[in-house]
Short mmCIF file of C-alpha atoms and ligand atoms in Angstrom, two decimals:
data_model
loop_
_atom_site.label_atom_id
_atom_site.label_comp_id
_atom_site.label_asym_id
_atom_site.label_seq_id
_atom_site.Cartn_x
_atom_site.Cartn_y
_atom_site.Cartn_z
CA MET A 231 13.00 -14.41 -35.94
CA ASN A 232 11.53 -13.08 -31.98
CA ALA A 233 8.28 -11.55 -32.04
CA THR A 234 7.44 -7.82 -31.37
CA THR A 235 5.58 -7.43 -28.63
CA VAL A 236 3.39 -4.82 -26.86
CA SER A 237 1.50 -4.30 -23.39
CA ARG A 238 0.16 -1.63 -21.23
CA LEU A 239 1.58 -2.01 -18.39
CA THR A 240 -0.90 0.62 -16.39
CA SER A 241 -4.09 -0.46 -15.04
CA LEU A 242 -7.42 0.01 -16.44
CA ALA A 243 -8.39 2.07 -13.53
CA PRO A 244 -9.21 5.78 -14.52
CA ALA A 245 -5.49 7.42 -14.34
CA ALA A 246 -4.17 10.46 -15.67
CA ILE A 247 -1.81 8.52 -17.55
CA ALA A 248 -1.22 4.72 -19.75
CA VAL A 249 1.97 3.45 -20.57
CA LEU A 250 2.57 0.85 -22.89
CA ALA A 251 5.84 -0.57 -23.59
CA ILE A 252 6.64 -2.16 -27.45
CA GLU A 253 9.81 -4.53 -27.21
CA GLY A 254 11.42 -6.71 -30.27
CA PRO A 255 13.38 -5.88 -33.81
CA LYS A 256 10.36 -3.85 -35.38
CA ALA A 257 9.67 -2.18 -31.97
CA LEU A 258 11.13 1.55 -33.92
CA GLU A 259 9.61 0.69 -37.12
CA PHE A 260 6.01 -0.08 -35.56
CA VAL A 261 6.33 3.05 -33.79
CA SER A 262 7.61 4.96 -36.34
CA LYS A 263 4.26 4.31 -38.13
CA CYS A 264 2.22 5.67 -35.62
CA TRP A 265 3.73 8.69 -34.06
CA GLN A 266 5.71 12.06 -35.02
CA PRO A 267 7.17 14.01 -32.95
CA ASN A 268 5.67 17.51 -32.42
CA GLN A 269 9.04 18.99 -33.90
CA GLY A 270 12.95 17.48 -35.09
CA THR A 271 13.32 14.23 -36.78
CA SER A 272 11.61 11.12 -35.72
CA VAL A 273 14.63 9.20 -35.08
CA LEU A 274 14.72 7.74 -31.36
CA HIS A 275 17.57 8.16 -29.01
CA SER A 276 18.18 5.98 -26.26
CA ASN A 277 16.74 7.16 -23.24
CA ARG A 278 15.50 10.80 -24.49
CA ILE A 279 11.85 11.49 -23.83
CA ARG A 280 10.35 12.78 -27.13
CA PHE A 281 6.28 14.72 -27.50
CA GLY A 282 4.59 14.46 -30.51
CA PHE A 283 1.38 12.78 -31.98
CA THR A 284 -0.60 9.78 -32.84
CA THR A 285 -0.21 9.43 -36.81
CA ALA A 286 -3.17 8.51 -39.36
CA LYS A 287 -1.19 7.26 -42.35
CA ILE A 288 -2.45 6.40 -46.01
CA ASN A 289 -4.26 2.64 -46.14
CA GLU A 290 -3.13 2.04 -42.55
CA PRO A 291 -5.86 2.31 -39.89
CA SER A 292 -6.29 5.10 -37.84
CA ILE A 293 -5.87 5.63 -34.16
CA GLY A 294 -8.95 8.53 -34.51
CA CYS A 295 -7.55 11.45 -33.60
CA ASN A 296 -3.96 13.02 -32.68
CA GLU A 297 -3.34 12.25 -29.51
CA SER A 298 -0.64 13.22 -27.52
CA ILE A 299 2.18 10.87 -26.87
CA VAL A 300 5.65 10.79 -25.07
CA VAL A 301 7.36 8.36 -26.50
CA CYS A 302 11.17 7.52 -25.08
CA ARG A 303 13.21 4.57 -26.17
CA THR A 304 14.33 2.52 -23.32
CA ASP A 305 16.58 0.32 -24.39
CA HIS A 306 18.16 -0.96 -28.06
CA ASP A 307 14.96 -2.16 -28.97
CA ARG A 308 12.13 -0.92 -26.55
CA VAL A 309 10.24 1.87 -26.41
CA GLU A 310 7.69 3.05 -23.94
CA LEU A 311 4.87 5.61 -24.89
CA HIS A 312 2.88 7.79 -22.41
CA CYS A 313 -0.48 8.55 -23.40
CA HIS A 314 -3.73 9.79 -21.94
CA GLY A 315 -4.85 7.60 -19.26
CA GLY A 316 -8.19 6.71 -20.77
CA LYS A 317 -9.13 3.18 -21.90
CA GLN A 318 -10.08 4.43 -25.48
CA ALA A 319 -6.24 6.57 -26.28
CA SER A 320 -4.31 3.36 -25.08
CA GLU A 321 -6.63 1.01 -26.71
CA LYS A 322 -6.67 2.54 -30.22
CA ILE A 323 -2.51 2.83 -29.84
CA LEU A 324 -2.17 -0.80 -28.82
CA GLU A 325 -4.62 -2.45 -31.81
CA ARG A 326 -3.01 -0.21 -33.94
CA LEU A 327 0.12 -1.57 -33.23
CA SER A 328 -1.16 -4.89 -33.20
CA SER A 329 -2.34 -4.09 -37.16
CA LEU A 330 1.24 -3.48 -37.49
CA GLY A 331 2.25 -6.99 -36.50
CA ALA A 332 3.35 -6.18 -32.70
CA ARG A 333 1.91 -9.55 -30.47
CA VAL A 334 -0.42 -7.70 -27.68
CA ILE A 335 0.20 -9.11 -24.53
CA PRO A 336 -0.53 -9.14 -20.92
CA TRP A 337 1.36 -6.62 -18.71
CA ASN A 338 3.22 -9.48 -16.35
CA GLN A 339 4.61 -11.04 -19.35
CA ASP A 340 5.99 -7.75 -20.63
CA PRO A 341 10.10 -8.32 -20.69
CA SER A 342 11.10 -5.86 -18.80
CA LEU A 343 9.14 -7.38 -16.03
CA LEU A 344 10.13 -11.19 -16.12
CA ALA A 345 10.81 -12.45 -12.89
CA ARG A 346 13.73 -14.61 -12.24
CA ASP A 347 11.77 -16.50 -10.13
CA THR A 348 8.31 -17.23 -7.56
CA ILE A 349 8.93 -14.20 -5.37
CA GLU A 350 9.77 -12.13 -7.96
CA GLN A 351 6.39 -12.56 -10.08
CA GLU A 352 4.66 -12.31 -6.43
CA ALA A 353 5.96 -9.11 -6.12
CA ILE A 354 4.94 -7.95 -9.60
CA GLU A 355 1.62 -9.26 -9.03
CA ASP A 356 1.49 -7.75 -5.70
CA LEU A 357 2.58 -3.92 -7.10
CA VAL A 358 -0.65 -3.56 -9.06
CA HIS A 359 -2.39 -3.11 -5.58
CA ALA A 360 -0.16 -0.85 -3.62
CA ASN A 361 -1.59 2.04 -3.52
CA SER A 362 1.38 4.36 -1.46
CA ILE A 363 4.28 5.19 -2.00
CA ARG A 364 5.96 3.06 1.25
CA SER A 365 3.98 -0.29 -0.36
CA THR A 366 5.65 0.13 -4.17
CA ALA A 367 9.46 1.10 -2.52
CA ILE A 368 9.11 -1.81 -1.10
CA LEU A 369 7.80 -4.12 -3.46
CA LEU A 370 9.73 -2.80 -6.37
CA ASP A 371 13.01 -3.61 -3.45
CA GLN A 372 11.11 -7.19 -3.64
CA MET A 373 10.87 -7.33 -7.48
CA ARG A 374 14.40 -6.46 -7.86
CA GLY A 375 15.28 -9.24 -5.51
CA ALA A 376 16.15 -8.72 -2.18
CA LEU A 377 13.95 -11.35 -0.17
CA SER A 378 15.22 -13.93 -2.86
CA GLU A 379 19.28 -12.41 -2.19
CA GLU A 380 18.25 -12.82 1.50
CA LEU A 381 17.25 -16.56 1.64
CA LYS A 382 20.05 -17.62 -0.73
CA ARG A 383 22.08 -15.88 1.60
CA ILE A 384 20.50 -17.62 4.68
CA GLU A 385 20.65 -21.22 2.82
CA LEU A 386 24.61 -20.37 2.43
CA LEU A 387 25.24 -19.74 5.89
CA ASN A 388 23.27 -22.85 6.97
CA ALA A 389 24.95 -24.97 3.97
CA THR A 390 28.75 -23.27 5.70
CA GLY A 391 27.95 -24.07 9.36
CA ASN A 392 27.56 -20.33 10.60
CA LEU A 393 23.82 -21.47 11.76
CA GLN A 394 23.49 -18.88 14.71
CA GLU A 395 24.12 -15.95 11.86
CA ALA A 396 21.71 -17.59 9.90
CA ALA A 397 19.09 -17.67 12.71
CA ASP A 398 19.72 -14.41 13.22
CA SER A 399 19.14 -13.14 10.13
CA ILE A 400 15.91 -15.17 9.46
CA LEU A 401 14.55 -13.82 13.03
CA GLN A 402 15.04 -10.52 11.28
CA LEU A 403 13.02 -11.23 8.37
CA ARG A 404 10.41 -12.67 10.24
CA GLN A 405 9.98 -9.46 12.25
CA ARG A 406 10.08 -7.51 9.18
CA PHE A 407 7.12 -9.38 8.41
CA ALA A 408 4.94 -7.26 10.36
CA ILE A 409 5.41 -4.61 7.79
CA GLY A 410 5.38 -6.81 4.51
CA LYS A 411 2.36 -7.89 6.07
CA HIS A 412 0.56 -4.51 5.38
CA LEU A 413 1.88 -3.48 1.93
CA ILE A 414 -1.22 -4.47 0.34
CA HIS A 415 -3.20 -4.78 3.29
CA PRO A 416 -3.32 -1.42 5.01
CA TRP A 417 -2.55 -0.78 8.86
CA SER A 418 -6.26 0.09 10.54
CA VAL A 419 -6.66 2.73 12.65
CA VAL A 420 -10.18 3.08 14.46
CA LEU A 421 -10.91 6.36 16.43
CA ALA A 422 -13.31 5.62 19.24
CA GLY A 423 -14.36 7.36 21.93
CA PRO A 424 -18.61 8.77 23.37
CA PRO A 425 -20.28 10.47 20.94
CA ASN A 426 -19.60 13.95 20.03
CA VAL A 427 -15.71 13.93 21.37
CA GLY A 428 -15.22 14.90 17.22
CA LYS A 429 -14.38 11.58 16.02
CA SER A 430 -16.22 12.19 12.61
CA SER A 431 -14.28 15.54 12.35
CA LEU A 432 -10.71 14.07 12.94
CA LEU A 433 -11.39 11.86 10.45
CA ASN A 434 -12.25 14.70 7.43
CA ARG A 435 -9.06 16.26 8.95
CA MET A 436 -7.27 13.97 8.29
CA LEU A 437 -8.76 12.51 5.17
CA GLY A 438 -8.39 16.19 4.00
CA TYR A 439 -12.53 16.12 2.73
CA ASP A 440 -15.50 16.06 4.52
CA ARG A 441 -16.67 11.92 3.97
CA ALA A 442 -18.40 12.07 7.32
CA ILE A 443 -21.22 13.75 8.82
CA VAL A 444 -20.18 16.02 11.51
CA HIS A 445 -22.74 18.15 14.01
CA GLU A 446 -23.71 19.57 17.36
CA GLN A 447 -25.56 16.74 18.42
CA ALA A 448 -24.43 13.52 19.69
CA GLY A 449 -25.19 10.56 17.82
CA THR A 450 -24.70 11.74 14.52
CA THR A 451 -22.82 8.71 13.26
CA ARG A 452 -24.61 5.65 13.75
CA ASP A 453 -22.78 2.83 10.88
CA SER A 454 -19.36 2.06 10.60
CA LEU A 455 -17.18 3.89 7.29
CA MET A 456 -13.81 3.46 6.63
CA GLU A 457 -11.72 5.14 4.18
CA ARG A 458 -8.02 4.34 2.33
CA THR A 459 -4.92 6.85 3.26
CA SER A 460 -1.61 7.20 3.57
CA PHE A 461 0.17 8.68 6.91
CA ASP A 462 4.17 9.68 5.53
CA GLY A 463 3.50 7.01 2.65
CA TRP A 464 2.27 3.89 4.67
CA PRO A 465 -0.98 2.67 3.85
CA ILE A 466 -3.77 3.28 6.72
CA ASP A 467 -7.61 2.21 6.56
CA LEU A 468 -8.94 4.84 8.80
CA THR A 469 -12.32 3.94 10.35
CA ASP A 470 -15.10 5.92 11.97
CA GLY A 471 -18.10 5.07 14.13
CA ALA A 472 -20.79 5.43 16.88
CA GLY A 473 -19.93 7.07 19.67
CA VAL A 474 -19.47 4.52 23.00
CA ARG A 475 -21.63 4.57 25.90
CA LEU A 476 -22.45 2.15 28.67
CA ALA A 477 -24.43 -0.73 28.13
CA SER A 478 -26.75 0.46 30.76
CA GLU A 479 -27.06 4.25 28.93
CA ALA A 480 -28.44 3.19 25.09
CA SER A 481 -31.50 1.28 24.21
CA ASP A 482 -31.97 2.40 21.16
CA PRO A 483 -31.42 -1.01 19.30
CA ILE A 484 -29.55 0.82 16.38
CA GLU A 485 -27.24 2.86 18.59
CA ILE A 486 -26.50 -0.27 20.24
CA ALA A 487 -25.65 -2.22 16.67
CA GLY A 488 -23.37 0.85 16.24
CA ILE A 489 -21.83 0.83 19.47
CA ASP A 490 -20.81 -3.12 18.85
CA LEU A 491 -19.84 -2.82 15.43
CA THR A 492 -17.31 -0.03 16.75
CA LEU A 493 -16.04 -2.23 19.41
CA GLN A 494 -15.88 -4.67 17.30
CA LYS A 495 -13.53 -2.84 14.88
CA ALA A 496 -11.52 -1.26 17.43
CA ARG A 497 -10.96 -4.85 19.05
CA GLU A 498 -9.60 -5.71 15.56
CA ALA A 499 -7.85 -2.82 14.80
CA ASP A 500 -3.85 -2.13 14.36
CA CYS A 501 -4.31 1.26 16.30
CA VAL A 502 -7.19 2.91 17.92
CA LEU A 503 -7.22 6.41 18.58
CA LEU A 504 -9.19 7.20 22.22
CA MET A 505 -11.09 10.86 21.68
CA VAL A 506 -11.26 12.40 25.03
CA ASP A 507 -12.61 15.86 24.74
CA PRO A 508 -11.36 17.95 27.62
CA ALA A 509 -15.13 19.36 28.29
CA SER A 510 -16.07 16.22 29.65
CA GLY A 511 -12.46 14.63 30.25
CA TRP A 512 -12.31 10.50 30.60
CA THR A 513 -15.22 8.66 31.36
CA ASP A 514 -16.45 5.06 32.08
CA SER A 515 -17.50 4.58 28.33
CA HIS A 516 -13.50 5.06 27.86
CA ASP A 517 -12.74 2.09 30.24
CA ARG A 518 -15.22 0.10 28.85
CA ILE A 519 -13.47 1.05 24.96
CA TYR A 520 -9.92 0.77 26.46
CA GLN A 521 -10.48 -2.82 28.40
CA GLU A 522 -11.94 -3.97 25.01
CA THR A 523 -9.07 -3.79 22.93
CA GLN A 524 -5.17 -4.42 23.02
CA GLY A 525 -3.94 -2.92 20.22
CA LYS A 526 -1.86 0.01 19.78
CA ARG A 527 -3.61 2.71 21.83
CA ILE A 528 -3.22 6.84 21.08
CA LEU A 529 -4.87 9.32 23.86
CA VAL A 530 -6.31 11.86 21.76
CA ARG A 531 -7.28 15.14 23.54
CA SER A 532 -10.04 16.67 20.88
CA LYS A 533 -10.78 19.90 19.86
CA SER A 534 -7.70 21.58 21.45
CA ASP A 535 -8.48 25.35 19.99
CA LEU A 536 -11.31 25.63 22.41
CA LYS A 537 -7.93 25.81 25.64
CA ILE A 538 -10.40 23.68 28.13
CA SER A 539 -7.81 23.22 30.90
CA SER A 540 -7.07 19.71 30.50
CA PHE A 541 -8.63 16.79 32.51
CA PRO A 542 -6.12 15.14 35.41
CA PRO A 543 -3.73 12.33 33.81
CA ILE A 544 -5.05 8.89 33.32
CA SER A 545 -3.02 5.85 35.00
CA LEU A 546 -2.88 3.91 31.88
CA ASP A 547 -0.70 3.30 29.24
CA PHE A 548 -0.66 4.59 25.76
CA ASP A 549 2.05 4.35 23.19
CA ALA A 550 1.01 8.13 22.81
CA GLN A 551 -0.66 11.42 23.66
CA VAL A 552 -1.94 14.41 21.11
CA SER A 553 -4.06 16.97 21.84
CA ALA A 554 -5.42 18.25 18.12
CA SER A 555 -7.91 20.00 16.50
CA SER A 556 -10.46 19.48 13.73
CA VAL A 557 -10.95 23.33 13.14
CA THR A 558 -7.18 24.95 13.72
CA GLY A 559 -5.35 21.51 11.98
CA GLU A 560 -3.19 22.08 15.33
CA GLY A 561 -1.89 18.37 16.37
CA THR A 562 -3.10 16.22 13.58
CA LEU A 563 0.43 16.27 11.82
CA GLU A 564 1.96 15.34 15.22
CA LEU A 565 -1.06 12.26 15.79
CA GLN A 566 -0.12 11.36 11.94
CA SER A 567 3.45 11.08 12.47
CA ALA A 568 2.14 9.01 16.58
CA ILE A 569 0.37 6.78 14.41
CA VAL A 570 2.89 6.14 12.18
CA ALA A 571 5.77 5.72 14.86
CA ALA A 572 3.51 3.12 16.68
CA LEU A 573 2.82 0.99 13.80
CA ILE A 574 6.17 0.99 12.49
CA PRO A 575 8.67 1.92 14.59
CA GLU A 576 11.81 1.53 12.85
CA ALA A 577 11.19 2.17 9.18
CA PRO A 578 13.33 -0.53 6.50
CA VAL A 579 15.90 1.02 4.40
CA ALA A 580 15.87 0.97 0.84
CA GLY A 581 16.70 -2.78 -0.70
CA THR A 582 15.72 -4.72 2.84
CA ALA A 583 14.45 -7.87 2.24
CA ILE A 584 10.99 -7.97 3.71
CA PRO A 585 9.16 -11.31 3.43
CA PHE A 586 4.83 -9.77 1.90
CA ARG A 587 3.53 -13.61 1.55
CA GLN A 588 2.07 -15.72 4.17
CA ARG A 589 3.47 -18.49 2.86
CA HIS A 590 7.10 -16.95 3.40
CA ILE A 591 6.49 -16.30 6.67
CA GLU A 592 4.74 -19.73 7.40
CA TRP A 593 7.92 -20.87 5.29
CA LEU A 594 10.09 -18.61 7.61
CA ASN A 595 8.31 -20.10 10.79
CA ARG A 596 9.26 -23.77 9.42
CA LEU A 597 13.06 -23.17 8.36
CA SER A 598 13.18 -21.44 12.15
CA HIS A 599 11.84 -24.28 13.94
CA HIS A 600 14.08 -26.48 11.51
CA GLN A 601 16.98 -24.12 13.17
CA SER A 602 16.17 -24.94 16.46
CA THR A 603 15.62 -28.34 16.38
CA GLY A 604 19.35 -28.47 15.25
CA MET A 605 18.51 -29.44 11.25
CA ALA A 606 19.06 -26.67 9.85
CA SER A 607 22.20 -28.14 7.75
CA LYS A 608 20.19 -31.05 6.51
CA THR A 609 17.48 -28.71 4.33
CA PRO A 610 14.30 -30.67 4.80
CA SER A 611 12.45 -30.79 1.52
CA ASN A 612 9.39 -28.78 3.31
CA ALA A 613 11.89 -26.07 4.02
CA SER A 614 14.12 -26.08 1.11
CA ILE A 615 14.82 -22.34 -0.64
CA SER A 616 13.95 -23.83 -3.84
CA ARG A 617 10.67 -24.80 -3.04
CA LEU A 618 9.84 -20.98 -1.64
CA GLN A 619 11.39 -19.85 -4.99
CA GLY A 620 9.48 -21.88 -7.09
N1 GTP B 996 -14.52 23.56 18.33
C1 GTP B 996 -13.88 22.40 18.03
N2 GTP B 996 -15.41 22.16 17.75
C2 GTP B 996 -14.84 20.47 17.64
C3 GTP B 996 -14.04 19.94 17.44
N3 GTP B 996 -13.92 18.61 16.45
C4 GTP B 996 -15.50 18.40 16.32
N4 GTP B 996 -15.89 19.79 16.95
C5 GTP B 996 -17.27 20.06 16.96
O1 GTP B 996 -18.06 18.82 17.77
C6 GTP B 996 -19.00 18.37 17.51
C7 GTP B 996 -18.91 17.06 17.35
O2 GTP B 996 -18.42 16.54 16.09
P1 GTP B 996 -18.07 15.18 15.30
O3 GTP B 996 -16.91 14.94 14.34
O4 GTP B 996 -19.86 14.61 15.00
O5 GTP B 996 -17.72 14.19 16.74
P2 GTP B 996 -17.87 12.96 16.90
O6 GTP B 996 -17.70 11.89 18.12
O7 GTP B 996 -18.18 11.90 15.33
O8 GTP B 996 -19.99 12.58 17.15
P3 GTP B 996 -20.80 11.28 17.03
O9 GTP B 996 -21.14 10.65 15.72
O10 GTP B 996 -22.26 12.16 17.36
O11 GTP B 996 -20.38 10.54 17.97
C8 GTP B 996 -19.83 19.19 16.09
O12 GTP B 996 -20.42 20.29 16.54
C9 GTP B 996 -17.77 19.88 15.52
O13 GTP B 996 -18.08 20.95 15.28
C10 GTP B 996 -12.67 20.77 17.30
O14 GTP B 996 -11.45 20.43 16.94
N5 GTP B 996 -12.52 21.65 17.63
MG1 MG B 997 -19.25 10.57 14.48
#
């Protein structure tokens, strides 16, 4: 007879709600022994959400208190229990179910999550680290087989001699890795500009709380600081740092170290927000930052609430130009949209196959190489789809 298993599906990180899943022939019986509804019978009908409390029964270990639990029978012999997110409540319920005879298993062995292949398993593992809505949705698609199915389709195209169509599909997948590689490693966006242009104020405004110190004195921020956020559901690491001056203008070793760090972060960034205060306009420091960076660049005219007439147009290429005020918030949503448009020019529709691990892109590159050298139909062992799918 199959065992009845229970697992905690949510992580132990602080959260409002924890979710446990119990599955197996005795799932309903065990739940009925540790849960009672706030009203009505304790019979659980499929896909009906029921509210109730934990119960302590004579001669059975008590959960300790009347914890609120929402239960839902999601399948014939599967029930999900939603309780308080603190570690204690869920551990007590797990203990109780275990003492009744349920086998406690790790979340990634929950029967509903059983992956059909390695790619689906990787998507499940990465889902735990996804911290934005879009990343989660894309990884859920891959967990449900989007990438695996697309690879099978490509294999079929190759096997049936449709080499051009297969090559086009491989190219599309390789291009989508630009998104896939950022699902759990957010895009990095760096605020850069001379001292006092309003970098820290803009960081605070976009985060929605006061993370960095803001002061009228130039040179307030010395070290670099990074916070994780999301724009339009995409994961973003936003970095603020020391204002950049020319090497000839800075003599304080701490300031020089701060400038070096800002420039290093800006060089490594996926997108740099080059901030210009209209009162002082474009300066040699801006030239320095511009020359040192290569990723996407957005020109931000800061302090737009001061209504200072704008400086002359700059004959350099930018991915976008936006005026913004950290005091009124004007232009900040437009700026976030400009950042998203620069980083993700085309958002994938639901269900799109997206490679998301380094080994996926390496494998696709190898397959593409075999394609271009006319080897695709011979299915070389290091480029075979079954090897990637495990
Ligand atoms: N009116 C107005 N003042 C602003 C705005 N943004 C920043 N300031 C002011 O400009 C001054 C400098 O702001 P910060 O955000 O500290 O500038 P910063 O670029 O981080 O400066 P450093 O850390 O010294 O490089 C402060 O007095 C802010 O209140 C804005 O949008 N409008
Ligand atoms: Mg600052």
